XYZ file of C-alpha atoms in Angstrom:
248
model
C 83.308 68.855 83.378
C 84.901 72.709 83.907
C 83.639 73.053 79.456
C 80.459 71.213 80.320
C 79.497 73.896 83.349
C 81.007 76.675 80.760
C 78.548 75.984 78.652
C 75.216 74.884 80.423
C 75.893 78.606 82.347
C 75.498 80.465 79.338
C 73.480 77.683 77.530
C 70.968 75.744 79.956
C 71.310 72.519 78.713
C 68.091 69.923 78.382
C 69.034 66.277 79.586
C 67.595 62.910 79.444
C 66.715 61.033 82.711
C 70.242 58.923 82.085
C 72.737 61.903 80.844
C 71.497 63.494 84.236
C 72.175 59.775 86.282
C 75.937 60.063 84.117
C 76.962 63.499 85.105
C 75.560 62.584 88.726
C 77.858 59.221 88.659
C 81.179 61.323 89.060
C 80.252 61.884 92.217
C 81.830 58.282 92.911
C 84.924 59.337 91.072
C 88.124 58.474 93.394
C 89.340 62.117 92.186
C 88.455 64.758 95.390
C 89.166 67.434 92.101
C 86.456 65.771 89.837
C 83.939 64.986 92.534
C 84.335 68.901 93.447
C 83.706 69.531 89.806
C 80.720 67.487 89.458
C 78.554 68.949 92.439
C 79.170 72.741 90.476
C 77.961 70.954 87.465
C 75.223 69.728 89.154
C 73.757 72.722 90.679
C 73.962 74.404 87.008
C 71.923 71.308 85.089
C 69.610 71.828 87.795
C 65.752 72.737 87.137
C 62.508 72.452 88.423
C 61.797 69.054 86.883
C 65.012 67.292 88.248
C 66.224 69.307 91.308
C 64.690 66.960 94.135
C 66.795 64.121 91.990
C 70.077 65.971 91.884
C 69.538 67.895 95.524
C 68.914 64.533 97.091
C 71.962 62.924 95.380
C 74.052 65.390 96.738
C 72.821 65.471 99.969
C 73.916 61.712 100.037
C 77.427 62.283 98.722
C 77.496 65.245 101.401
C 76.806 62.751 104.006
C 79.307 59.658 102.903
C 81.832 62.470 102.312
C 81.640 63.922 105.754
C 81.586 60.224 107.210
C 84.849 59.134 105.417
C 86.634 62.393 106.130
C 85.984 62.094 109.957
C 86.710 57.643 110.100
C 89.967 58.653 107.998
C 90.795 61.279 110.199
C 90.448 59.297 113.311
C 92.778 56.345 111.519
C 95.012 59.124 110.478
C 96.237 60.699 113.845
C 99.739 60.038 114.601
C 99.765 57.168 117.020
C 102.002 55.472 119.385
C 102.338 51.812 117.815
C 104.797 50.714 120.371
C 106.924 52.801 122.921
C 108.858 54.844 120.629
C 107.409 54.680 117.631
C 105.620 56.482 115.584
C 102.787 55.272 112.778
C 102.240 57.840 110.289
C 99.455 59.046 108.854
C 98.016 59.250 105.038
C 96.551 62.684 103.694
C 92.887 63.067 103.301
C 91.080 65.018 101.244
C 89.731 68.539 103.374
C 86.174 67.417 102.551
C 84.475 69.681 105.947
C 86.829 72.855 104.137
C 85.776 75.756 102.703
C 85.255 74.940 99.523
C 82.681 71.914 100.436
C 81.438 75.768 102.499
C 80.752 77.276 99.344
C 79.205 74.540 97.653
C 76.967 74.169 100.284
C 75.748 77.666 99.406
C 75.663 76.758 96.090
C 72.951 73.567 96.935
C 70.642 75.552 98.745
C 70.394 78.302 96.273
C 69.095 75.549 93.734
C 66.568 74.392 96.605
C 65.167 77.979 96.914
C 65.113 79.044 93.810
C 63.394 75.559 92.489
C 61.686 74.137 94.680
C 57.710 74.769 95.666
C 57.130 71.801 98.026
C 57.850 73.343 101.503
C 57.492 69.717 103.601
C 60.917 68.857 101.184
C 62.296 72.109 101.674
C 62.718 72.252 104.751
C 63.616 68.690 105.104
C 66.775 69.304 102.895
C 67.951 72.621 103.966
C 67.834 70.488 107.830
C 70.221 67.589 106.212
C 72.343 70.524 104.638
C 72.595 72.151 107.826
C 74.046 69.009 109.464
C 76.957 68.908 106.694
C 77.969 72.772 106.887
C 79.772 74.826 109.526
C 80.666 78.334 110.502
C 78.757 81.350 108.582
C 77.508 79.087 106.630
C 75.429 76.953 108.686
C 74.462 80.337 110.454
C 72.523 81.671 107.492
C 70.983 77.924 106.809
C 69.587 78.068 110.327
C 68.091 81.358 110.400
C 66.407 80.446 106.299
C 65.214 77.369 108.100
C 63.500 79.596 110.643
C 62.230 82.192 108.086
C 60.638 78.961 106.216
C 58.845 77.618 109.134
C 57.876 80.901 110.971
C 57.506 83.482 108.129
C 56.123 87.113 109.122
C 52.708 87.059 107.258
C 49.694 86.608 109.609
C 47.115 86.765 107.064
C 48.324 83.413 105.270
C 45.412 81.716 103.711
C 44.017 78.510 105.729
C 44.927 75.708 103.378
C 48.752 77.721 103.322
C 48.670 77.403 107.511
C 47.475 74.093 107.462
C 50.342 72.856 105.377
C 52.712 74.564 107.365
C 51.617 73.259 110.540
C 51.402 69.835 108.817
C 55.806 70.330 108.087
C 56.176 72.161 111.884
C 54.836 69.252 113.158
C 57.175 66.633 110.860
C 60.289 68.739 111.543
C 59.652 68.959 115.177
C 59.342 65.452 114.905
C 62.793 64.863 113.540
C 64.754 66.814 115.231
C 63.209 64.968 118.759
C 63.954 61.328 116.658
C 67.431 62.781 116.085
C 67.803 63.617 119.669
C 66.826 60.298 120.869
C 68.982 58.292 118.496
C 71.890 60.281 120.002
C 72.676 63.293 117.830
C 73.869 65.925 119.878
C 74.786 68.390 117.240
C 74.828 71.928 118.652
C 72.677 73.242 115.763
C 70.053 70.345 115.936
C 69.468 71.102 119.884
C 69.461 74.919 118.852
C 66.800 74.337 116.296
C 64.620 71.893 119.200
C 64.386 74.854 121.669
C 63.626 77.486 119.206
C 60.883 75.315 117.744
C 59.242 74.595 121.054
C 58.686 77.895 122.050
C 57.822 78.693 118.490
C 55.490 76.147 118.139
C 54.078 75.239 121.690
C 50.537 76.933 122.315
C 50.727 76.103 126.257
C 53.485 78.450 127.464
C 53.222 76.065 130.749
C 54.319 72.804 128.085
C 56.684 75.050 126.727
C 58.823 76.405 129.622
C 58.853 72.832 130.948
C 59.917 70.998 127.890
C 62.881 73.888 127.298
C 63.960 73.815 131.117
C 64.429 70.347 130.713
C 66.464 70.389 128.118
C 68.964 72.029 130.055
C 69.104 68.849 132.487
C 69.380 66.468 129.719
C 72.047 68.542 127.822
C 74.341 70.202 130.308
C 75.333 73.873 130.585
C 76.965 74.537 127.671
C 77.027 78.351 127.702
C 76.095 78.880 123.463
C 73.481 76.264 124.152
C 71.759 78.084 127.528
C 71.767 81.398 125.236
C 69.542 79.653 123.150
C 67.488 78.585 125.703
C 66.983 81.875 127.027
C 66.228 83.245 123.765
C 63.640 80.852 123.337
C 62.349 81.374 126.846
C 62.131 85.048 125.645
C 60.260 84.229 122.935
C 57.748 82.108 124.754
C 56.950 85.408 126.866
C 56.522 87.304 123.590
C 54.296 85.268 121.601
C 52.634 83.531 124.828
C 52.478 86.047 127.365
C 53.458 84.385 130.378
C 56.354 82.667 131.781
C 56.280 79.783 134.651
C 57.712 80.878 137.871
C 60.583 78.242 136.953
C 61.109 79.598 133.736
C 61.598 83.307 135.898
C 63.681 81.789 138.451
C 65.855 80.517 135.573
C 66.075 83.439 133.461
């Protein structure tokens, strides 16, 4: 794998439909080292014609990974089997650790630089965000935001239209993720910011963000993003509720 990426670096390599579904089936290997190998492969054999394949195959593998390492951790813990005694654990494999980080990095630069369809996009830089952490996830966030809000005004209609079309799906999923439960700081961080983005009535707005703060607590990084979003609303809006004052 290590000669293979060597030489598709220098030497972009041209693969069938099944050599690509090989290379992508060491991502199953029980080796942590080879699995690691296989997603730098992967991002290198990637191309136009192929990368929603090999982006969305990752993704997956991202997702199992991240699963495993957290039930494995939980079954891992040193715990109290009786009084007195001691179960210890097994070793697992730092999946969530920096260098899952940096190959994170890796997958979205292959998204960017290949990818034209903007509703897919931003739908997998959202399910990368949910698998990275730290700086990383910082600088997915604020790409996400670039995609969806860019600073052009004079953007031809059929251009707007489309991006409406993906505002409207992605502030769609992040409410069904919401509902089913997720409360993953970065997923309510991206809901606020996209209602007062996205919200024409600055009265809808202010409501729907003040009551996030009821469903979601107080959490002091979270109410910074609500005020920045409440911020927002008054600069692209206008106006503020009296509520939305008496909060801020």
């Amino acid at each position: 794998l290590t000669l293979l990426e060597q030489i598709f670096r220098t030497s972009p390599p041209s693969l069938t439909p099944v050599q690509e579904d090989n290379v992508m089936f060491c991502l199953e290997h029980p080796d942590y080292s080879i699995q690691m190998k296989t997603i730098s492969l992967l991002t290198v054999i990637a191309g136009p014609d192929n990368v929603k394949k090999i982006v969305d195959a990752l993704l997956v593998y991202l997702k199992k990974s991240s699963n495993a390492s957290k039930a494995k951790m939980a079954d891992s813990r040193t715990l109290l089997a009786s009084p007195g005694q001691l179960v210890k654990s097994k070793m697992v494999p730092n999946v969530g650790g920096e260098n899952a980080q940096d190959y994170i990095k890796e997958i979205h630069n292959v998204i960017e630089k290949y990818s034209e369809d903007i509703d897919w996009k931003t739908s997998a830089t959202l399910r990368l965000i949910q698998n990275s952490k730290g700086k990383v996830r910082t600088s997915l966030v604020e790409n996400l935001k670039f995609i969806l809000s860019p600073p052009t005004p004079d953007r031809d209609p059929a251009t707007e239209l489309e991006l409406n079309r993906v505002r409207h799906k992605i502030n769609k999923l992040l409410n069904n993720l919401i509902e089913s439960g997720v409360r993953n700081p970065v997923i309510l961080e991206l809901l606020v910011w996209a209602t007062a983005e996205f919200n024409p009535d600055y009265r809808s707005a202010c409501d729907t963000i003040l009551d996030y703060t009821r469903q979601f607590g107080t959490d002091p990084d979270f109410l910074v993003h609500v005020v920045n979003s409440l911020l927002n609303v008054r600069i692209l809006r206008g106006l503020l509720t009296s509520t939305a004052h008496e909060f801020l």
